[in-house]
Amino acid sequence: MQAAYISGDELIDWCDADALLVGLPQGDASVSARVGVVLDGGSRLRIDLQASAGRSCFHEVRCVNGIVYIGFGEYVFVFWPDSREFDAHHLLGYFGHLCTAAELEASEQDFAVLVGSASELLCFSRDGALQWRASNLGIDGVIPHSVQEGVVTGAGEWDPPDGWEQFKVSLSTGDKIVS
């Protein structure tokens, strides 16, 4: 399975794909962004993200274990293509980054995806469930750097533009570890 944001001339190639509208039931229903998903076997889905999801400079999409994770606006959306179900997780502030276990050279048995927002870090399991949320790690960006021996190490920006401070949280609980 593959997924990517689509825009501009690429939209022409996705007009005939099944489309799913994702966002909040109330608010602006116009479409702010689109994600194209190519499923195993070649069928395609287009996910249209409503403007009600918010706006952000950052947006990313990852496919892990047959699940699509979409970071956009003030949300991370978890999508199971087989059932066409979504979970929407509202973030404290804007969406920042998606990191897979593979990208952090960690075991996929422990987690699938870490999501950084303006101020928090979220951890999702292999089945797409939210395992934990660690808050108050920064005010203008939270980025995980590594996962080793059950500890997530990263940085949160507290005093922009260069006021990054390191943090450590437990991979199993999200609790802060004081050094």
Tab-separated table of C-alpha atoms in Angstrom:
chain	number	residue	atom	x	y	z
A	1	MET	CA	0.000	0.000	0.000
A	2	GLN	CA	1.149	3.518	-0.779
A	3	ALA	CA	-0.258	6.920	0.145
A	4	ALA	CA	0.699	10.504	-0.649
A	5	TYR	CA	-0.763	13.986	-0.698
A	6	ILE	CA	-2.014	14.903	-4.161
A	7	SER	CA	-2.502	18.348	-5.674
A	8	GLY	CA	-2.423	20.356	-8.863
A	9	ASP	CA	-2.247	18.349	-12.064
A	10	GLU	CA	-2.138	15.077	-10.091
A	11	LEU	CA	-5.812	15.567	-9.180
A	12	ILE	CA	-6.854	14.788	-12.750
A	13	ASP	CA	-5.500	11.257	-12.333
A	14	TRP	CA	-7.524	10.796	-9.140
A	15	CYS	CA	-10.946	12.082	-10.298
A	16	ASP	CA	-12.267	8.546	-10.897
A	17	ALA	CA	-11.082	7.130	-7.539
A	18	ASP	CA	-13.561	6.407	-4.754
A	19	ALA	CA	-13.553	9.487	-2.512
A	20	LEU	CA	-14.045	9.738	1.227
A	21	LEU	CA	-14.683	13.113	2.893
A	22	VAL	CA	-12.931	13.408	6.254
A	23	GLY	CA	-13.212	16.171	8.807
A	24	LEU	CA	-15.494	17.509	11.476
A	25	PRO	CA	-19.277	17.257	11.185
A	26	GLN	CA	-19.646	20.981	11.764
A	27	GLY	CA	-17.523	23.763	10.377
A	28	ASP	CA	-16.053	24.468	6.985
A	29	ALA	CA	-16.768	21.517	4.668
A	30	SER	CA	-14.599	22.771	1.805
A	31	VAL	CA	-11.651	20.534	0.950
A	32	SER	CA	-8.188	21.752	2.008
A	33	ALA	CA	-6.085	18.763	0.984
A	34	ARG	CA	-6.314	15.352	-0.640
A	35	VAL	CA	-4.503	12.088	-0.023
A	36	GLY	CA	-4.320	9.343	-2.621
A	37	VAL	CA	-4.093	5.745	-1.391
A	38	VAL	CA	-3.092	2.902	-3.712
A	39	LEU	CA	-4.132	-0.354	-2.086
A	40	ASP	CA	-2.464	-3.706	-2.564
A	41	GLY	CA	-3.962	-5.025	-5.783
A	42	GLY	CA	-4.010	-1.566	-7.387
A	43	SER	CA	-7.419	-0.171	-6.383
A	44	ARG	CA	-7.357	3.475	-5.342
A	45	LEU	CA	-9.043	5.675	-2.765
A	46	ARG	CA	-8.965	9.455	-2.475
A	47	ILE	CA	-9.295	10.986	0.972
A	48	ASP	CA	-10.537	14.580	0.908
A	49	LEU	CA	-9.655	16.484	4.088
A	50	GLN	CA	-12.103	19.203	5.101
A	51	ALA	CA	-10.900	22.674	5.996
A	52	SER	CA	-12.521	22.138	9.410
A	53	ALA	CA	-9.464	19.992	10.296
A	54	GLY	CA	-7.459	23.218	10.568
A	55	ARG	CA	-4.384	24.538	8.837
A	56	SER	CA	-0.695	23.899	9.372
A	57	CYS	CA	2.590	24.383	7.578
A	58	PHE	CA	3.234	20.671	7.958
A	59	HIS	CA	1.457	17.635	6.566
A	60	GLU	CA	2.593	14.041	6.203
A	61	VAL	CA	1.206	10.604	5.468
A	62	ARG	CA	2.567	7.133	6.289
A	63	CYS	CA	1.355	3.572	5.705
A	64	VAL	CA	2.218	1.056	8.418
A	65	ASN	CA	0.779	-2.463	8.796
A	66	GLY	CA	-2.071	-1.759	6.365
A	67	ILE	CA	-3.096	1.433	8.210
A	68	VAL	CA	-2.801	4.982	6.842
A	69	TYR	CA	-1.740	7.787	9.209
A	70	ILE	CA	-2.465	11.313	7.979
A	71	GLY	CA	-1.136	14.389	9.757
A	72	PHE	CA	-2.888	17.605	8.776
A	73	GLY	CA	-3.996	20.832	10.421
A	74	GLU	CA	-4.743	20.185	14.085
A	75	TYR	CA	-5.323	16.448	13.655
A	76	VAL	CA	-3.828	13.088	13.010
A	77	PHE	CA	-6.251	10.789	11.208
A	78	VAL	CA	-5.903	7.016	11.380
A	79	PHE	CA	-7.529	5.195	8.443
A	80	TRP	CA	-8.163	1.480	8.031
A	81	PRO	CA	-8.719	0.969	4.277
A	82	ASP	CA	-10.242	-2.511	4.635
A	83	SER	CA	-13.152	-1.260	6.754
A	84	ARG	CA	-12.973	2.372	5.550
A	85	GLU	CA	-13.074	3.536	9.156
A	86	PHE	CA	-11.314	6.621	10.522
A	87	ASP	CA	-10.251	7.816	13.941
A	88	ALA	CA	-9.567	11.530	14.348
A	89	HIS	CA	-7.232	12.647	17.130
A	90	HIS	CA	-7.307	16.367	17.895
A	91	LEU	CA	-3.868	17.768	18.694
A	92	LEU	CA	-2.910	20.514	21.115
A	93	GLY	CA	-1.796	23.029	18.514
A	94	TYR	CA	-0.732	22.147	15.007
A	95	PHE	CA	0.380	18.840	13.504
A	96	GLY	CA	4.166	18.622	13.193
A	97	HIS	CA	5.689	15.245	12.328
A	98	LEU	CA	4.987	11.537	11.801
A	99	CYS	CA	7.768	9.046	12.532
A	100	THR	CA	7.480	5.293	12.044
A	101	ALA	CA	9.282	2.731	14.171
A	102	ALA	CA	11.363	1.839	11.105
A	103	GLU	CA	12.402	5.478	10.583
A	104	LEU	CA	13.566	5.642	14.205
A	105	GLU	CA	15.289	2.237	13.887
A	106	ALA	CA	13.028	0.833	16.606
A	107	SER	CA	11.036	-2.374	16.883
A	108	GLU	CA	7.580	-2.331	15.308
A	109	GLN	CA	6.497	-4.626	18.150
A	110	ASP	CA	6.646	-1.658	20.547
A	111	PHE	CA	4.827	0.936	18.414
A	112	ALA	CA	3.957	1.803	14.822
A	113	VAL	CA	3.989	5.605	14.698
A	114	LEU	CA	4.960	8.565	16.878
A	115	VAL	CA	3.232	11.870	16.118
A	116	GLY	CA	4.645	15.231	17.183
A	117	SER	CA	2.466	18.324	17.464
A	118	ALA	CA	3.213	21.843	18.644
A	119	SER	CA	3.385	20.665	22.256
A	120	GLU	CA	2.886	16.919	22.569
A	121	LEU	CA	3.876	13.460	21.392
A	122	LEU	CA	1.392	10.681	20.602
A	123	CYS	CA	2.204	6.976	20.289
A	124	PHE	CA	0.160	4.569	18.157
A	125	SER	CA	0.293	0.773	18.366
A	126	ARG	CA	0.622	-1.672	15.460
A	127	ASP	CA	-3.186	-1.909	15.222
A	128	GLY	CA	-3.630	1.894	15.027
A	129	ALA	CA	-4.805	2.425	18.607
A	130	LEU	CA	-3.601	5.449	20.548
A	131	GLN	CA	-1.325	4.053	23.294
A	132	TRP	CA	-0.451	7.287	25.063
A	133	ARG	CA	-0.149	11.058	24.783
A	134	ALA	CA	2.701	12.998	26.421
A	135	SER	CA	1.880	16.697	26.801
A	136	ASN	CA	3.828	19.824	27.711
A	137	LEU	CA	6.998	18.829	25.815
A	138	GLY	CA	7.306	22.172	23.992
A	139	ILE	CA	5.270	25.123	22.724
A	140	ASP	CA	6.311	25.371	19.062
A	141	GLY	CA	7.229	21.882	17.918
A	142	VAL	CA	7.969	18.431	19.311
A	143	ILE	CA	10.246	16.085	17.399
A	144	PRO	CA	11.200	12.533	18.416
A	145	HIS	CA	14.835	11.697	17.607
A	146	SER	CA	15.355	8.120	18.742
A	147	VAL	CA	13.930	5.161	20.608
A	148	GLN	CA	16.333	3.033	22.619
A	149	GLU	CA	15.898	0.680	25.550
A	150	GLY	CA	12.284	1.704	26.133
A	151	VAL	CA	12.958	5.460	26.058
A	152	VAL	CA	11.902	8.023	23.446
A	153	THR	CA	14.382	10.883	23.196
A	154	GLY	CA	13.485	14.073	21.377
A	155	ALA	CA	13.379	17.833	21.511
A	156	GLY	CA	10.675	20.419	22.106
A	157	GLU	CA	10.925	24.076	21.177
A	158	TRP	CA	10.209	26.337	24.154
A	159	ASP	CA	11.662	29.672	23.011
A	160	PRO	CA	11.471	30.114	19.228
A	161	PRO	CA	13.387	30.327	17.020
A	162	ASP	CA	16.150	28.208	18.580
A	163	GLY	CA	15.069	27.356	22.111
A	164	TRP	CA	15.010	23.568	21.769
A	165	GLU	CA	15.184	21.479	24.936
A	166	GLN	CA	15.748	17.729	25.073
A	167	PHE	CA	13.166	15.399	26.614
A	168	LYS	CA	12.870	11.723	27.433
A	169	VAL	CA	9.618	9.795	27.832
A	170	SER	CA	8.878	6.170	28.568
A	171	LEU	CA	7.977	4.221	25.424
A	172	SER	CA	5.499	2.108	27.358
A	173	THR	CA	3.615	4.908	29.179
A	174	GLY	CA	4.605	8.302	27.752
A	175	ASP	CA	5.609	9.469	31.230
A	176	LYS	CA	8.431	12.012	31.339
A	177	ILE	CA	11.782	10.717	32.524
A	178	VAL	CA	13.786	13.188	34.569
A	179	SER	CA	17.533	12.818	34.114
